[in-house]
Coordinates of C-alpha atoms and ligand atoms in Angstrom, one line a residue:
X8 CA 50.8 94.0 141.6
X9 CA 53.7 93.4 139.2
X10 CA 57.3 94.9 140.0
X11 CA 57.3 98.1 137.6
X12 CA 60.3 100.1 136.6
X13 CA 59.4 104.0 135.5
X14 CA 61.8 105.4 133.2
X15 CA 61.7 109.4 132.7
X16 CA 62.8 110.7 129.6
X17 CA 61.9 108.6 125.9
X18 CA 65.0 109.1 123.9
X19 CA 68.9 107.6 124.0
X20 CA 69.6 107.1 127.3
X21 CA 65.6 106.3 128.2
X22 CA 65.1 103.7 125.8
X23 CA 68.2 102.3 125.6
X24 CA 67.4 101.2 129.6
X25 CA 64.2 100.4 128.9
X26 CA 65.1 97.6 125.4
X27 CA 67.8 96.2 127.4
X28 CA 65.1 95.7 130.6
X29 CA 62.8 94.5 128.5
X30 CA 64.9 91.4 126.9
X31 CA 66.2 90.5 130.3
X32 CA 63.0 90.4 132.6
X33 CA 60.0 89.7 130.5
X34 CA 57.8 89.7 133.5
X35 CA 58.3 94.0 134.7
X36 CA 56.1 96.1 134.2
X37 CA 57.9 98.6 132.0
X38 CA 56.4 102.5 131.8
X39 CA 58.4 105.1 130.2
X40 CA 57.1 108.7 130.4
X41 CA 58.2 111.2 128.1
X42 CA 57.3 115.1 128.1
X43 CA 57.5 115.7 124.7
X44 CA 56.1 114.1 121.6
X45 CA 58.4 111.6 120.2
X46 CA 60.6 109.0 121.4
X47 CA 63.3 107.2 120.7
X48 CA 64.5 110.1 117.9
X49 CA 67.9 111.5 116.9
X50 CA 68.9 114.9 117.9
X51 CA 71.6 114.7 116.1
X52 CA 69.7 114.7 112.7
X53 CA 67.8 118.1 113.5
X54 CA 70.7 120.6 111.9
X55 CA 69.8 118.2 108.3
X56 CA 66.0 118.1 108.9
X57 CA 66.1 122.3 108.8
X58 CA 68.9 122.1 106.3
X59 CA 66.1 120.2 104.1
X60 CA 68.4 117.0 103.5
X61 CA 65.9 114.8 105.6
X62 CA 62.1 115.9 105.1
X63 CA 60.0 115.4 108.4
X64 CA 60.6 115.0 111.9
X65 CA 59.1 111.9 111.8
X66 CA 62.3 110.1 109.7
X67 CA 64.7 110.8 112.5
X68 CA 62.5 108.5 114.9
X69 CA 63.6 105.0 115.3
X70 CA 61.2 103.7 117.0
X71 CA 57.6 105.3 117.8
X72 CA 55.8 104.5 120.8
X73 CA 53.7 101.8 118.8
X74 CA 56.6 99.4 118.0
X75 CA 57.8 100.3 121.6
X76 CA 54.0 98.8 122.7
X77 CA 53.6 96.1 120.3
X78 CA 57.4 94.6 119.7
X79 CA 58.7 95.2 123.4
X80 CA 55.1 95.8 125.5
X81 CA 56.8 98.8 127.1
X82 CA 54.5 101.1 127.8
X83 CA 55.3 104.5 126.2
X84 CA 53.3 107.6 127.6
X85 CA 53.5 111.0 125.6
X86 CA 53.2 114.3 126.5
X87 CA 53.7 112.9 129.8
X88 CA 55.9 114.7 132.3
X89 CA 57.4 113.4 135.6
X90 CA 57.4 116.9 138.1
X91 CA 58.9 115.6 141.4
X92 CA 59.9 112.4 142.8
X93 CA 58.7 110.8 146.1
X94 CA 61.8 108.1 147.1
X95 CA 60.2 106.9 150.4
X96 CA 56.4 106.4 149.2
X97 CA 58.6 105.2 145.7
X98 CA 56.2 107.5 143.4
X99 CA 56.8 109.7 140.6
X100 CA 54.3 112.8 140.2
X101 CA 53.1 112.9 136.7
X102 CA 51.5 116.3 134.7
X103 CA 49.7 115.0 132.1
X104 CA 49.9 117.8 129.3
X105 CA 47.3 115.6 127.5
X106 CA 44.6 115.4 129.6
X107 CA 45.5 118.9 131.7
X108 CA 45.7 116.5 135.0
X109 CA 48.4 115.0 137.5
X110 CA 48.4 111.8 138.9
X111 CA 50.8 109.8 140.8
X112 CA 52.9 106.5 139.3
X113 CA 54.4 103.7 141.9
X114 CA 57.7 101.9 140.9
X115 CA 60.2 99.4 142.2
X116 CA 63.0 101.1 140.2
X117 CA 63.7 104.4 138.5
X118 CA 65.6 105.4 135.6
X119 CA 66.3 108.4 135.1
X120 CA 67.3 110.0 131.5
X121 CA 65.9 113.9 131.2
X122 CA 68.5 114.7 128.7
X123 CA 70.0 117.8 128.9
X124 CA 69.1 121.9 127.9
X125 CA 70.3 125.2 125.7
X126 CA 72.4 127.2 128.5
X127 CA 69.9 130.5 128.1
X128 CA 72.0 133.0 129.6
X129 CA 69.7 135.6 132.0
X130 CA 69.2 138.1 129.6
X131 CA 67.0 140.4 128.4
X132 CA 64.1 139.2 125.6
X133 CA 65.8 135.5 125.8
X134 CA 62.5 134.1 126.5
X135 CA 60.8 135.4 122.7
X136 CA 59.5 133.0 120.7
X137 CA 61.8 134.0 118.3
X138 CA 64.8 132.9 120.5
X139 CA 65.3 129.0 119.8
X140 CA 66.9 126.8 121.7
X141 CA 68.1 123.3 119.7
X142 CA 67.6 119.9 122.1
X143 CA 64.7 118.1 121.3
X144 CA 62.8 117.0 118.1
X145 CA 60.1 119.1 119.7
X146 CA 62.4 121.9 119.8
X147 CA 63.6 121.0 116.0
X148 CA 60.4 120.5 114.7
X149 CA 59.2 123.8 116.3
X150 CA 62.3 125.7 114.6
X151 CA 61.5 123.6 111.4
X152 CA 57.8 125.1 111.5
X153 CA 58.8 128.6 112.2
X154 CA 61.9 128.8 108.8
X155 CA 59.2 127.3 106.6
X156 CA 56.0 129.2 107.9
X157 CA 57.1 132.9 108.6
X158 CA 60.1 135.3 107.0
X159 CA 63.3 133.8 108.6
X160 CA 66.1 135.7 106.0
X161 CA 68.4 137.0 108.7
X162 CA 69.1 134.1 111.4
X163 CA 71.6 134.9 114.3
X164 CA 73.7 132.3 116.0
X165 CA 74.6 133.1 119.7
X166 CA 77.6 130.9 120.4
X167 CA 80.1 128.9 118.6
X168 CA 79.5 125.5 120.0
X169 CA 79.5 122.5 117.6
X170 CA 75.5 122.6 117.9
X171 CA 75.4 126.5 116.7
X172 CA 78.1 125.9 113.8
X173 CA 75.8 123.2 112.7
X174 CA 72.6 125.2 112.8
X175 CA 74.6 128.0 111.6
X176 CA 75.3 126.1 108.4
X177 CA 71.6 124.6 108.0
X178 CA 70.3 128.3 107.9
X179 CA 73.1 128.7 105.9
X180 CA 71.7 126.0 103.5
X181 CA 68.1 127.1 103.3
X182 CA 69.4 130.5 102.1
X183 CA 69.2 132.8 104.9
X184 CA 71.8 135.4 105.3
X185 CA 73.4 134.0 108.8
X186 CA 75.2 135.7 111.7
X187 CA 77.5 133.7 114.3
X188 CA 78.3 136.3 117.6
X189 CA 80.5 134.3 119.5
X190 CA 81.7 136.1 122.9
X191 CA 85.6 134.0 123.1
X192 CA 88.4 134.7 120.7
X193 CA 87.4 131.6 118.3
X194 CA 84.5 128.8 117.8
X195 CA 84.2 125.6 119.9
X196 CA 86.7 127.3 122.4
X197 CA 86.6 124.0 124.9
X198 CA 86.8 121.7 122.1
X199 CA 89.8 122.4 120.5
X200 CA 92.9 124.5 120.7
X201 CA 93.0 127.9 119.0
X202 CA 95.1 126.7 115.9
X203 CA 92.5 124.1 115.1
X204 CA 89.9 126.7 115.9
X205 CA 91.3 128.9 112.8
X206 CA 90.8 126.5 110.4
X207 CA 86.9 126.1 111.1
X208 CA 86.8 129.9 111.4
X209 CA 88.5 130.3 107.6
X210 CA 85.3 127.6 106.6
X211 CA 82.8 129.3 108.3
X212 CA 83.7 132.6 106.5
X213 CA 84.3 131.5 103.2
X214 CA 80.5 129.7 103.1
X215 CA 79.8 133.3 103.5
X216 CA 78.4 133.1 107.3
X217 CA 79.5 135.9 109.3
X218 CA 81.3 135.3 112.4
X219 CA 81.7 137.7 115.0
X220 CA 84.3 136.5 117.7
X221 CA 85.1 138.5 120.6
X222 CA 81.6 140.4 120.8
X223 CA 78.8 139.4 123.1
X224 CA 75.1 139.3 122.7
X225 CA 73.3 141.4 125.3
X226 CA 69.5 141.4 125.3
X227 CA 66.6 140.3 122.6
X228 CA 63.9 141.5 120.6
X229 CA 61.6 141.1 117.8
X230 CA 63.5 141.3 114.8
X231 CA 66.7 142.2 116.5
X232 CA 69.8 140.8 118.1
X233 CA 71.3 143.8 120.2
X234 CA 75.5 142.4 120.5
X235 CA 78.1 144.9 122.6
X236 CA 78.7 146.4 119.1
X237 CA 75.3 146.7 117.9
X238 CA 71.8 145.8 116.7
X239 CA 71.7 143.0 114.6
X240 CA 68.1 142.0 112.4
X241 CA 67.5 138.8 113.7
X242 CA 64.0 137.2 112.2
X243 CA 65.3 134.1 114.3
X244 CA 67.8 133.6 117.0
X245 CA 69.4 130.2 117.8
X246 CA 71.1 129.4 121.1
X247 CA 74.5 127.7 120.8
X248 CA 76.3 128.3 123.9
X249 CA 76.3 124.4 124.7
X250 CA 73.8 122.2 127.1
X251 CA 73.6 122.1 130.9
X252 CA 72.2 118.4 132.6
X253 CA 68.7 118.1 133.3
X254 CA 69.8 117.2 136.8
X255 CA 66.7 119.3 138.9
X256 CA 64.4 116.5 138.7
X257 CA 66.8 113.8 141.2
X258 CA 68.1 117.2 142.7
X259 CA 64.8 118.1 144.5
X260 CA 64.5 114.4 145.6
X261 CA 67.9 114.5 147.4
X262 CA 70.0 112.4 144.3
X263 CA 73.5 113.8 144.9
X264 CA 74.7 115.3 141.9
X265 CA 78.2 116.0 140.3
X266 CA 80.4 119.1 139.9
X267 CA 78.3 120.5 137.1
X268 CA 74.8 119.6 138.2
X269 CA 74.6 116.1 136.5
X270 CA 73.1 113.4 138.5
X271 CA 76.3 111.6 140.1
X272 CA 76.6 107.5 139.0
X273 CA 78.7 104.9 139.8
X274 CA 80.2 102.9 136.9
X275 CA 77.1 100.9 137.0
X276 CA 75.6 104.1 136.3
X277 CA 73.9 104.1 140.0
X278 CA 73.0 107.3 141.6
X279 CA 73.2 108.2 145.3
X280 CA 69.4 106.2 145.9
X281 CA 68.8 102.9 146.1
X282 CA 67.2 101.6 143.1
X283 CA 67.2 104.8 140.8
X284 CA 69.6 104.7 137.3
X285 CA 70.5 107.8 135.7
X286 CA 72.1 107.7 132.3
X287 CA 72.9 110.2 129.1
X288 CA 72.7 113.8 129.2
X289 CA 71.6 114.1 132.6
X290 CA 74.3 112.2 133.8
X291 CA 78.0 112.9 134.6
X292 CA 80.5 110.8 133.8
X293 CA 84.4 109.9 134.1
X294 CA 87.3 111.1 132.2
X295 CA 89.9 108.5 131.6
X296 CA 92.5 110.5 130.4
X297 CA 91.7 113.6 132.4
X298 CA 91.1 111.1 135.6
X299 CA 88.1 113.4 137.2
X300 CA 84.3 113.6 136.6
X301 CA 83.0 115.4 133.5
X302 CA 79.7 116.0 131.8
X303 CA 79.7 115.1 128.3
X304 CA 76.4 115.6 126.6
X305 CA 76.7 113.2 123.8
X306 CA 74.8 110.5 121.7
X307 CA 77.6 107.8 121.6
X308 CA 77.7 108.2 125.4
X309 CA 73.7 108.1 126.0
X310 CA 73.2 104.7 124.4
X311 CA 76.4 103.6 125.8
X312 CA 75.3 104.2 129.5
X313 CA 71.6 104.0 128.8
X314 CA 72.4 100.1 127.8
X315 CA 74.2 99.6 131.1
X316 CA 71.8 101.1 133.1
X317 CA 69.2 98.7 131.9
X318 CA 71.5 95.6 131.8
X319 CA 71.7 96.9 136.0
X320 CA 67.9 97.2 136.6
X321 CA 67.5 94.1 135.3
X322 CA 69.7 92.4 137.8
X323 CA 72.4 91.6 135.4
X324 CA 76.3 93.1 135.6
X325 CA 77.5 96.0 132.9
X326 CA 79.7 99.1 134.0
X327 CA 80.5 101.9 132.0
X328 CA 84.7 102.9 132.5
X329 CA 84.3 106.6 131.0
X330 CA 85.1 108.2 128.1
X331 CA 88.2 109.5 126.4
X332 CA 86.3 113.0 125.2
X333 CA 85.9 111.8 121.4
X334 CA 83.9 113.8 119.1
X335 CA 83.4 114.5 115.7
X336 CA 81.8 117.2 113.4
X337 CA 81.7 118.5 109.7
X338 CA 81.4 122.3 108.8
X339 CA 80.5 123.2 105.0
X340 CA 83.2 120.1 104.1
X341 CA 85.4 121.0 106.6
X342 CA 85.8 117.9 108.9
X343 CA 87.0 118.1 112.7
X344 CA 87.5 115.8 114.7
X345 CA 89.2 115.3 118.3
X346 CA 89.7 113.1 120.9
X347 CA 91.6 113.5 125.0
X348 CA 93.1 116.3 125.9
X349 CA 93.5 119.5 124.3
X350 CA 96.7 121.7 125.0
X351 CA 94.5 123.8 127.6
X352 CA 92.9 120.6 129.2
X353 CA 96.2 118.6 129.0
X354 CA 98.2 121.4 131.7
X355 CA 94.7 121.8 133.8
X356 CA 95.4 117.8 134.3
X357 CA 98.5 118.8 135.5
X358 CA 100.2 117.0 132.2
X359 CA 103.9 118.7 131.0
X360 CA 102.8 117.9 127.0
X361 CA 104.4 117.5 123.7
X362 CA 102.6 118.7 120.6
X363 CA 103.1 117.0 117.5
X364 CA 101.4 119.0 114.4
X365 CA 101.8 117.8 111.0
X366 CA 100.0 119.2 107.4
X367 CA 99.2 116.0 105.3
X368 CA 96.9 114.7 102.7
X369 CA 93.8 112.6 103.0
X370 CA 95.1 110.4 100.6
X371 CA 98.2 109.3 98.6
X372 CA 99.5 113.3 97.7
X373 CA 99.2 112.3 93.7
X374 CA 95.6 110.9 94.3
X375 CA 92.4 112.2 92.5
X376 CA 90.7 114.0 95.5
X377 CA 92.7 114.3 98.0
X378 CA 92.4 116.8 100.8
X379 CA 94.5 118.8 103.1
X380 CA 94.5 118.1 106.2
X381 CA 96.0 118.7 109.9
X382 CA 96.6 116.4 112.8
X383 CA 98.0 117.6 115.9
X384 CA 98.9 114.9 118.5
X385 CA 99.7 115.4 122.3
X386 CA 101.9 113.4 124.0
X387 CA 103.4 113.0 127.7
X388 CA 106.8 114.5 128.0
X389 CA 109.0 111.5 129.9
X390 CA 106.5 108.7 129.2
X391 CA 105.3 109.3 125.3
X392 CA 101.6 108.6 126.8
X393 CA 99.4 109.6 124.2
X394 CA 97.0 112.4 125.3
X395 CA 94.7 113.4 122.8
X396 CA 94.2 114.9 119.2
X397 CA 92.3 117.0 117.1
X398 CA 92.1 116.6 113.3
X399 CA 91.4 118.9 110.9
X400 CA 90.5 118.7 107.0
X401 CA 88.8 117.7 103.9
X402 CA 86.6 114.2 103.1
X403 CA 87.5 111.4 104.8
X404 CA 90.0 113.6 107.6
X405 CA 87.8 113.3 110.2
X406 CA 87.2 109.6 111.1
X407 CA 91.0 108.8 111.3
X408 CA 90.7 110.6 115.2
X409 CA 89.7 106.5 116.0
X410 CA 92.6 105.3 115.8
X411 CA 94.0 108.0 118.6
X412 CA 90.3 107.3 120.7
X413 CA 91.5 103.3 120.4
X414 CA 95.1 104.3 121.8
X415 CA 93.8 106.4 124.3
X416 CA 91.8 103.6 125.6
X417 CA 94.4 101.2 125.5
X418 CA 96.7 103.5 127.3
X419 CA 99.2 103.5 124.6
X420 CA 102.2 105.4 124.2
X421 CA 103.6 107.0 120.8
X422 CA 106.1 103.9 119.5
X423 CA 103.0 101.6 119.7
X424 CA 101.0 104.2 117.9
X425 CA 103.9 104.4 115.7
X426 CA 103.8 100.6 115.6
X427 CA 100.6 100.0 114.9
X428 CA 99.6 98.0 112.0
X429 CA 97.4 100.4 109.9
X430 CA 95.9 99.6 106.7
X431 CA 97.2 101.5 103.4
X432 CA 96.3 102.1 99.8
X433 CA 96.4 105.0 97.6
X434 CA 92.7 105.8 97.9
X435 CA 92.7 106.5 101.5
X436 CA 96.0 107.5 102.8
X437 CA 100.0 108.0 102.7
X438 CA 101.9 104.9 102.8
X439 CA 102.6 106.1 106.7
X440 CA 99.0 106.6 108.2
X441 CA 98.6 110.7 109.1
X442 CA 98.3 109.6 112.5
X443 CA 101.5 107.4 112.5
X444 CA 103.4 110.6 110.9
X445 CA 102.3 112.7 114.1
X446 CA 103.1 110.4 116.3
X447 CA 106.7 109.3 114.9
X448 CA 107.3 113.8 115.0
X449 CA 106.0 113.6 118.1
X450 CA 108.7 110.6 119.1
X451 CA 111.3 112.6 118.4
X452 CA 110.3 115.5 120.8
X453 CA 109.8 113.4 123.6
Ligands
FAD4 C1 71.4 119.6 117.1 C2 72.1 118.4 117.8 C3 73.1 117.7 117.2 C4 73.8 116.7 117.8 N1 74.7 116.0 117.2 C5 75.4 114.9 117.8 C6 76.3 114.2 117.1 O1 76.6 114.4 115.9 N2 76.9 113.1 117.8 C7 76.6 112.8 119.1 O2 77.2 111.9 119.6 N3 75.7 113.6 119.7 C8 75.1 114.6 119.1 N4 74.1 115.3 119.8 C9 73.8 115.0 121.2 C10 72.8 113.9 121.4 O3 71.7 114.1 120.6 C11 72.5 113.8 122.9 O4 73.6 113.5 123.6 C12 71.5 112.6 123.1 O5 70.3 112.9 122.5 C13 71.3 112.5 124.6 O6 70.3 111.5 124.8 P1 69.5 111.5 126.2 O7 68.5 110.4 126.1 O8 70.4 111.5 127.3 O9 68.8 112.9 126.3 P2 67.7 113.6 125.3 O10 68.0 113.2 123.9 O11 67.8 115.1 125.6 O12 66.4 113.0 125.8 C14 65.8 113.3 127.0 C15 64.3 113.2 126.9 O13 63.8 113.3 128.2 C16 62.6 114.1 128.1 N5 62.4 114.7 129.4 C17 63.1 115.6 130.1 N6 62.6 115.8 131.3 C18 61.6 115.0 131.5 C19 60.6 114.8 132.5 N7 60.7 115.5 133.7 N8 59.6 114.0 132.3 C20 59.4 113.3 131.1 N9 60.3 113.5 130.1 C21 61.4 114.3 130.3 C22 62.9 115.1 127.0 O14 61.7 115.7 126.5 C23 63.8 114.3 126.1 O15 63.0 113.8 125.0 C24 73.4 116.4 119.2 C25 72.4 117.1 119.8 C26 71.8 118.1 119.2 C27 70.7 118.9 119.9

């Protein structure tokens, strides 16, 4: 029999693994087995499919499981769901939603990328079908089904993580009258400090959502969202109080797994067992700036890690170093975007921090279009070392956080931010990059 790698889970981190197999050992036998009914699709496109800007589910798929067959002969199985994993007899136990059946898969090697899920806090009604969850394109296409088929005028977001504010703003976008209870003082509360934070609440409020800070949701029902000040109608709830690591699956088969219930990898993105991968959502990952493990539930990272997992399995040599924590979003045409440490994260690392904040323009301040924006820049006291950003403001604000991701990377300090040789014309910036204007205040206070 040929060697055979089983991969579990059919989207970023899955199929990235599986491609990169594929072009390096032409002779495996390559089965991926994915519980749901799409592969290889983008997540990140589900807040525009139910916003109506993209029109089916089946335009954020990349690649179905017919090209996946016929231009890489990897052997794509739907509906297919691995339920436990057998290390020593080297089997995986498959439910076949299909066929109603379970049958039993040998391999050589594993990789494992189950993604990630909604946190669905214990209470009570969560489990309605009127209470939605956002991970999937099964899970968008069901949310998708329900705004179009039945009334869906009064939509309430539990949670102000970027994944709610997005859905927020689809429902938003479709015309419903939208509701965001968010049980911290401000949105995206461990994504950026509180004075970034007030700038996304000012945009969520003057689309006309409601945001309700401070006050926490307590149980479910039909129709209704019952918060500690009250009943809200509700023809739809969607959960947006971030994702926790499909980790149970390696769990149960003894994997180790991380602090947060990730499966735990190596920079080779090895777990615990010889022969088993883990990449993406399900995985943890390292923290360069904050120099400890972290679970980051990300796309850029899934492909990232996905690709050296299966450069790995196939016997080749690719490690992963971390991340610096970027990220990006856009709210109604507010953009946000950060990168590091925030002030919060920067003293839990045990940093003593400088903050730079400066109010600029997007462009040259005398050019058609431009924006406002913010960028806030931390900095090492003593050493300068640049440790992180967040950026907040109109077109084209956003973006600019590469540059700080780049310096993170490099390990730079604020004079060879300052020094860095940044493009310039009217159109797209000040003659001193935003960035280069935070760091050069930021100079001066170190
Ligand atoms: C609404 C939304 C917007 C987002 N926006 C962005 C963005 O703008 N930028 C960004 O970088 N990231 C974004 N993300 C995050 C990004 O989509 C995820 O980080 C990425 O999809 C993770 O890829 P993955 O392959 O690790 O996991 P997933 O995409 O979750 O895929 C895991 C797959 O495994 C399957 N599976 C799980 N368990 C089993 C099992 N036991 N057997 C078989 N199959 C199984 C699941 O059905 C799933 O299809 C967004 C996510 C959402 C939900």
């Amino acid at each position: 029999m040929r060697e055979r790698l089983v991969v579990v889970g059919g989207d970023a981190a899955g199929m990235s693994a599986a491609t990169q197999v594929r072009r390096r050992r032409p002779d495996l036998d390559v089965v991926a087995l994915e519980k749901g009914s799409w592969t290889s699709y983008s997540a990140c496109g589900i807040p525009y499919l139910v916003a109506g800007d993209v029109d089916s589910p089946e335009q954020l798929v990349a690649r179905s499981p017919e090209q996946f067959r016929a231009e890489h002969r990897i052997d794509v199985r739907l509906r297919q769901e691995a339920v436990a994993l057998d290390l020593d007899a080297r089997t995986v136990e498959v439910r076949d939603h299909e066929h109603d059946r379970t049958y039993r898969l040998d391999f050589d090697q594993l990789m494992i990328g189950t993604g990630a899920h909604p946190v669905r806090p214990d209470l009570p009604g969560i489990g309605r079908p009127s209470v939605y969850g956002v991970q999937t394109l099964d899970d968008g296409a069901a949310l998708l089904d329900r705004a179009r088929r039945a009334r869906c005028d009064d939509v309430v977001v539990v949670g102000g993580g970027y994944i709610g504010l997005e859905m927020a703003e689809a429902f938003h976008r479709r015309g419903a009258r939208v509701t965001i209870v968010e049980g911290a003082d401000r949105v995206m509360s461990r994504t950026v400090d509180a004075d970034i934070a007030a700038h996304i609440h000012e945009a969520i409020r003057g689309l006309g959502i409601e945001l309700r800070l401070g006050e926490r949701v307590e149980s479910f029902e039909d129709g209704w969202v019952h918060t500690s000040s009250g009943p809200l109608r509700a023809d739809v709830a969607v959960l947006g109080l971030g994702v926790a690591p499909n980790g149970e699956l390696a769990g149960a088969a003894g994997i180790a797994l991380g602090p947060h219930g990730a499966v735990h990898v190596d920079r080779r993105q090895r777990t615990s067992a010889e022969g088993v991968y883990a990449a993406g959502d399900c995985a943890d990952t390292w923290h360069r700036v904050a120099r400890r493990p972290i679970h980051i539930a990300l796309g850029t990272v899934a492909n990232k890690t996905g690709r050296v997992a299966g450069i790995n399995l196939a016997g080749g040599y690719a490690t992963f170093p971390g991340v610096v924590g970027t990220a990006i979003t856009k709210i109604c045409s507010t953009e946000l975007g950060r990168t590091g440490l925030t002030e919060t994260e920067a003293a839990e690392a045990g940093y003593d921090a400088v903050v730079a904040r400066i109010e600029v323009t997007t462009r040259a301040g005398y050019f058609p279009g431009t924006q406002p924006m913010i960028v806030k820049l931390l900095a090492e006291k003593g050493t300068g070392l640049v440790l992180g950003a967040q950026i907040v403001g109109g077109d084209g604000a956003a973006k600019r956080i590469d540059t700080v991701a780049a310096a993170l990377t490099a390990g730079f300090d604020v004079t060879a931010l300052v020094d860095l040789d940044l493009a310039y014309a009217p159109p797209f910036s000040s003659v001193w990059d935003p960035i280069q204007v935070a760091a050069r205040q930021a100079l001066g206070r170190i």
